[in-house]
Amino acid sequence: MHRLRTTVARLRPLTAAQMATSQSRPRTFKPARHLNTSAAAEPFLNGTSSNYVEEMYNAWLENPRNVHKSWDIFFRNANAGAPPGAAHQSPPPLSGSPQGLASVRALVGSQSNVEKLVRDHLAVQSLIRAYQVRGHHIAKLDPLEISCVDFDDAPCAVGFQNVGLYGLAESDLDKVFRLPTTTFIGGSESSLPLREIIRRLEMSYCQHIGVEFMFINDVEQCQWIRRKFETPGVMRFSLEEKRTLLARMIRSTRFEEFLQRKWSSEKRFGLEGCESLIPALKTIIDESSQSGVESVIMGMPHRGRLNVLANVIRKELEQIFCQFDSKLEAADEGSGDVKYHLGTYHKRMNRVSDREITMSLMANPSHLEAVDPVVQGKTKAEQFYCGDTEGKRVMSVLLHGDAAFAGQGIVYETFHLSDLPSYTTHGTIHVVVNNQIGFTTDPRMARSSPYPTDVARVVNAPIFHVNADDPEAVMYVCKVAAEWRNTFHKDVVVDLVSYRRNGHNEIDEPMFTQPLMYKQIKKQKGVLQKFAEKVIGEGVITTQAYEEEVAGYDRICEEAYARSKDEKILHIKHWLDSPWPDFFTLEGQPKSMNCPSTGISEEELGHIGNIAASVPVEDFTIHGGLSRILKGRANMVNQRVCDWALGEYMAFGSLLKDGVHVRLSGQDVERGTFSHRHHVLHDQNVDKRICIPMNYVSPDQAPYTVCNSSLSEYGVLGFELGFAMASPNALVLWEAQFGDFHNTAQCIIDQFISSGQAKWVRQNGIVLLLPHGMEGMGPEHSSARPERFLQMCNDDPDVFPKLSEDFSVRQLYDCNWIVVNCSTPANYFHVLRRQILQPFRKPLIVFTPKSLLRHPEAKSSFDDMLPATHFKRLIPDDGAAAADPEKVKRVVFCSGKIYYELIRERSNRGLDQEVAVVRVEQLSPFPFDLVKAETDRYLNADLVWCQEEHKNQGYYDYVKPRLRTTISHTQPVWYAGRDPAAAPATGNKPTHLAELQRLLDTAFDLEAFSGKV
């Protein structure tokens, strides 16, 4: 009988008082409390019927259709609060008798109770969802309590006072509701009073943590986040964890205070106001290390960088302090960089996981967020080289400022690489140091979205906002972020809502522009002081122990400061973020100054050529047009010649065969913008079935990666630059769809590629392939802007270098990058192989052709690619003019495609003996020695530089002073080319042809410059 009454009792809503009682002890039910009628008045509840009722009830719980309609009505009514006698309704009789009509009316009445119950439960479910979606709107995230987040004045309709908006009344606050499966606030309980539901939701979503995740379209991921933040008691820390957290806060805070005491007038971009960043990063690293991560690659802006170097990477303090010494001499060549831009690399034991972990902080410029794709590229490379296909061993952490995260487009570009097959790093943890200000600009002027982190929503990354003045909340959020990345291998954002105690730097005055904010900041108690008072009050640590901990770290800083005074020389190489220990000598120098021949054997050329002309997979149907291309390649191999595409194939294939990884990336590179490459073959009958013949060159070859990129230049070039940093034994190439598109990646070119070695003693062998040439296609897609690259070359135009046996190699070693414009497939083949065979690494800029890809004369014999052949920095005239140099009246120097226009025009004019045409293939470093040999050969000739580009563009301004230096200024260097212009090319085809004919007339009119000085 007791069991029966318990069954019936389960159907009744509990009062809040009963609920509170049930939470403190095992749930039991007293008959008098739940049933207003005696058992005698309910005869069907007596005797052995109770077993039957319970069986029916259990069946109904599984599915109401499992029982007769009358039982379904009974259980529904009882659950809605009707007493058992009223809950039972006999089915209406078939006849329309008055008794039957009464039964129907009663049934309708009980149905309204059920409907209200359903409505109320749906209202509660909506209320719970409202907290999950918008609870962060009213979370206490701002330590200053002046919140700069603008939600367009839309009220967040949650809380006790707003229950009416959901169809609930204040009288419902003590009513108990069954919890839906989309929340975990109940813990082990399945029902809670509405008042307690709201209280727990407020604790989960409206305190010092605000969670944005309901836009994620994966149910499992949403449930995972709910469980992490809603389960009661999740944010409990052991005494040891609290002591560790306090120790880390002490180091973070006292480090900045020490620097302020010693160098109060120096810029250091300190972390004051967001000191909890250090324990945040250390928590992420601890959790990741415990999950098996062995290497963490970090990128960050300047704010807090010295603190991260000292207390996260654990760079020696004396090495940091000596950077403030104005008398420190630079030991390395190059410019060096300011202390808050430097990176470093360090391997150490992680005390929490008891495992070794390698940490690399990438050097970066002041250009905020520019380092983001570079970090991702280096991370991808390290994952690739160690076979980490799921990102379980190598991961990236990116730090951002709030203004830059919202304002810089490269953030968006980098996010869109996050899930692409050839670019994913399997999840990045983003930490935003949210100062709620950008230099002097308020958030309301700096972004149109409520949060600076809203850009992350495009890739379904959860966003955890946290009040940075609550170190425990910060620690918990970072722990969850690390677990998320380890579980789902997706990006996640931690938004540390903080403030900036000083101005943009330590000597900047913020009161000019943010007076009210900085009045509040001056009154703000430091986070370390607040946290110390809290843990001392909790008995976690005594005041004496705390003071000893502070004094201990101050002593460490003082001792390091004393040692730093002994440092007289600054070694930038000690701050290298990507060392290549086996590539250089112990002193960081090349192991030799020789570059071997870049040619390969006839047999190898034939083998690679045959691979390029074949489909090495059975039952693979290729496009009919492609069959003709492959047949053409086979014919060229038989004739021992190669065009541009085949020359590239020979270079890549031979390097792969030697175990050198080749990675080609960019827009449409798999086929090639001009449909010449076809490195990825597509089955015409089976969707997504592909074949990459380059991976069939040799059984033990290195893998070949060729990948169409997203439609991004800045992000993808930065990514490939980072990939090339990881190892010197890989040929990494980025191809622009057209050469002029590189200008949207100008920041990477200027700040990293051109000057990276000078600033950070970091070599890089990345190759940029930039299609270039005036083809009458208009101002766009014509010029790769060679003048910009040449202007950034570091060789001196006014000094003729000292010549030596290893001059050509030493020139390469001394330059900041190599700029070439090859006119033959063989030279392109050689320059690509030279990138790997030379004993150091330099960026290579290649202006690649368009019309020459299929030009019948732009082919090379295998003889130019055999052993003992090399890249030709300059190709002299080998025709009639060279046979009798004394009769030559003019030497025309040129570079690239214009050569073929010149020799055709020369032949048409019958000037083969009087005009020599010399090709300068390597523009920088300039081949002074070879140019001098040519000018010495043709002593009776005048000198002309010819180019198809406009006079204020192209190579003229770079070449002319160097040519003049070569000939000791003994004669003028004339110009044949287009006139100066603002645009790179005309959009009118007839005008283009007229300009071309005019420059050819100038080049071959032997009287064109007579009488001119």
Tab-separated table of N, CA and C in Angstrom, residues 189-243:
chain	number	residue	atom	x	y	z
A	189	GLU	N	19.671	16.199	-9.039
A	189	GLU	CA	18.228	16.375	-8.877
A	189	GLU	C	17.576	16.654	-10.229
A	190	SER	N	16.380	16.122	-10.409
A	190	SER	CA	15.685	16.306	-11.680
A	190	SER	C	14.622	17.395	-11.609
A	191	SER	N	14.304	17.871	-10.398
A	191	SER	CA	13.289	18.918	-10.241
A	191	SER	C	13.782	19.944	-9.237
A	192	LEU	N	13.400	21.212	-9.455
A	192	LEU	CA	13.775	22.293	-8.540
A	192	LEU	C	12.664	23.331	-8.505
A	193	PRO	N	12.512	24.045	-7.372
A	193	PRO	CA	11.585	25.180	-7.347
A	193	PRO	C	12.092	26.261	-8.301
A	194	LEU	N	11.162	27.029	-8.835
A	194	LEU	CA	11.533	28.073	-9.798
A	194	LEU	C	12.534	29.050	-9.181
A	195	ARG	N	12.343	29.399	-7.926
A	195	ARG	CA	13.244	30.339	-7.260
A	195	ARG	C	14.681	29.807	-7.274
A	196	GLU	N	14.836	28.509	-6.984
A	196	GLU	CA	16.167	27.894	-6.959
A	196	GLU	C	16.731	27.763	-8.378
A	197	ILE	N	15.853	27.504	-9.343
A	197	ILE	CA	16.305	27.432	-10.750
A	197	ILE	C	16.946	28.758	-11.153
A	198	ILE	N	16.253	29.852	-10.834
A	198	ILE	CA	16.773	31.178	-11.202
A	198	ILE	C	18.068	31.466	-10.460
A	199	ARG	N	18.110	31.122	-9.172
A	199	ARG	CA	19.333	31.388	-8.384
A	199	ARG	C	20.532	30.655	-8.979
A	200	ARG	N	20.329	29.400	-9.336
A	200	ARG	CA	21.449	28.626	-9.885
A	200	ARG	C	21.867	29.129	-11.261
A	201	LEU	N	20.893	29.545	-12.058
A	201	LEU	CA	21.239	30.109	-13.363
A	201	LEU	C	22.010	31.413	-13.202
A	202	GLU	N	21.605	32.213	-12.233
A	202	GLU	CA	22.343	33.460	-11.965
A	202	GLU	C	23.782	33.150	-11.552
A	203	MET	N	23.959	32.123	-10.741
A	203	MET	CA	25.307	31.750	-10.314
A	203	MET	C	26.140	31.225	-11.487
A	204	SER	N	25.507	30.543	-12.423
A	204	SER	CA	26.235	29.955	-13.547
A	204	SER	C	26.605	30.980	-14.605
A	205	TYR	N	25.679	31.921	-14.886
A	205	TYR	CA	25.851	32.747	-16.072
A	205	TYR	C	25.959	34.247	-15.818
A	206	CYS	N	25.741	34.684	-14.588
A	206	CYS	CA	25.644	36.125	-14.364
A	206	CYS	C	26.566	36.637	-13.274
A	207	GLN	N	27.606	35.878	-12.948
A	207	GLN	CA	28.562	36.355	-11.949
A	207	GLN	C	29.797	36.912	-12.652
A	208	HIS	N	30.970	36.375	-12.362
A	208	HIS	CA	32.210	36.896	-12.950
A	208	HIS	C	32.583	36.209	-14.250
A	209	ILE	N	31.735	35.292	-14.714
A	209	ILE	CA	31.981	34.608	-15.986
A	209	ILE	C	30.756	34.771	-16.869
A	210	GLY	N	30.977	35.192	-18.097
A	210	GLY	CA	29.898	35.276	-19.084
A	210	GLY	C	30.232	34.346	-20.237
A	211	VAL	N	29.308	33.466	-20.575
A	211	VAL	CA	29.593	32.437	-21.572
A	211	VAL	C	28.738	32.665	-22.816
A	212	GLU	N	29.389	32.775	-23.963
A	212	GLU	CA	28.691	32.848	-25.253
A	212	GLU	C	28.939	31.542	-25.994
A	213	PHE	N	27.881	30.782	-26.180
A	213	PHE	CA	28.066	29.490	-26.845
A	213	PHE	C	26.815	29.002	-27.567
A	214	MET	N	25.667	29.623	-27.350
A	214	MET	CA	24.424	29.076	-27.888
A	214	MET	C	24.286	29.260	-29.400
A	215	PHE	N	25.240	29.973	-30.021
A	215	PHE	CA	25.238	30.061	-31.482
A	215	PHE	C	25.904	28.843	-32.117
A	216	ILE	N	26.566	28.013	-31.309
A	216	ILE	CA	27.238	26.821	-31.827
A	216	ILE	C	26.175	25.824	-32.293
A	217	ASN	N	26.349	25.296	-33.495
A	217	ASN	CA	25.299	24.428	-34.046
A	217	ASN	C	25.567	22.948	-33.819
A	218	ASP	N	26.421	22.621	-32.881
A	218	ASP	CA	26.684	21.229	-32.533
A	218	ASP	C	26.127	20.974	-31.133
A	219	VAL	N	25.132	20.089	-31.033
A	219	VAL	CA	24.448	19.851	-29.756
A	219	VAL	C	25.402	19.302	-28.708
A	220	GLU	N	26.260	18.380	-29.107
A	220	GLU	CA	27.194	17.778	-28.152
A	220	GLU	C	28.109	18.844	-27.547
A	221	GLN	N	28.582	19.779	-28.365
A	221	GLN	CA	29.460	20.824	-27.865
A	221	GLN	C	28.732	21.754	-26.908
A	222	CYS	N	27.483	22.097	-27.234
A	222	CYS	CA	26.697	22.947	-26.335
A	222	CYS	C	26.470	22.257	-24.996
A	223	GLN	N	26.124	20.976	-25.032
A	223	GLN	CA	25.901	20.229	-23.800
A	223	GLN	C	27.190	20.169	-22.970
A	224	TRP	N	28.315	20.017	-23.626
A	224	TRP	CA	29.603	19.953	-22.926
A	224	TRP	C	29.856	21.255	-22.163
A	225	ILE	N	29.570	22.379	-22.813
A	225	ILE	CA	29.788	23.678	-22.164
A	225	ILE	C	28.801	23.878	-21.023
A	226	ARG	N	27.540	23.507	-21.240
A	226	ARG	CA	26.556	23.630	-20.157
A	226	ARG	C	27.011	22.855	-18.924
A	227	ARG	N	27.469	21.642	-19.154
A	227	ARG	CA	27.902	20.813	-18.029
A	227	ARG	C	29.059	21.480	-17.274
A	228	LYS	N	29.966	22.117	-18.008
A	228	LYS	CA	31.136	22.735	-17.374
A	228	LYS	C	30.780	23.948	-16.533
A	229	PHE	N	29.723	24.669	-16.921
A	229	PHE	CA	29.421	25.909	-16.209
A	229	PHE	C	28.171	25.838	-15.340
A	230	GLU	N	27.301	24.840	-15.552
A	230	GLU	CA	26.047	24.787	-14.801
A	230	GLU	C	26.078	23.803	-13.640
A	231	THR	N	26.876	22.763	-13.759
A	231	THR	CA	26.887	21.747	-12.705
A	231	THR	C	27.241	22.390	-11.367
A	232	PRO	N	26.422	22.182	-10.323
A	232	PRO	CA	26.711	22.812	-9.019
A	232	PRO	C	28.072	22.383	-8.478
A	233	GLY	N	28.824	23.371	-7.976
A	233	GLY	CA	30.097	23.076	-7.321
A	233	GLY	C	31.272	22.863	-8.238
A	234	VAL	N	31.150	23.238	-9.524
A	234	VAL	CA	32.273	22.961	-10.438
A	234	VAL	C	33.485	23.853	-10.155
A	235	MET	N	33.243	25.040	-9.639
A	235	MET	CA	34.359	25.967	-9.417
A	235	MET	C	34.887	25.882	-7.998
A	236	ARG	N	35.295	24.693	-7.608
A	236	ARG	CA	35.897	24.519	-6.290
A	236	ARG	C	37.364	24.173	-6.465
A	237	PHE	N	38.228	24.834	-5.711
A	237	PHE	CA	39.664	24.620	-5.844
A	237	PHE	C	40.243	24.099	-4.541
A	238	SER	N	41.233	23.259	-4.678
A	238	SER	CA	41.911	22.739	-3.494
A	238	SER	C	42.803	23.824	-2.903
A	239	LEU	N	43.237	23.621	-1.676
A	239	LEU	CA	44.138	24.585	-1.028
A	239	LEU	C	45.416	24.741	-1.825
A	240	GLU	N	45.925	23.624	-2.355
A	240	GLU	CA	47.165	23.664	-3.125
A	240	GLU	C	46.996	24.494	-4.394
A	241	GLU	N	45.844	24.331	-5.067
A	241	GLU	CA	45.587	25.109	-6.283
A	241	GLU	C	45.503	26.595	-5.974
A	242	LYS	N	44.893	26.937	-4.844
A	242	LYS	CA	44.794	28.350	-4.467
A	242	LYS	C	46.158	28.928	-4.115
A	243	ARG	N	46.997	28.141	-3.452
A	243	ARG	CA	48.348	28.628	-3.119
A	243	ARG	C	49.179	28.829	-4.385
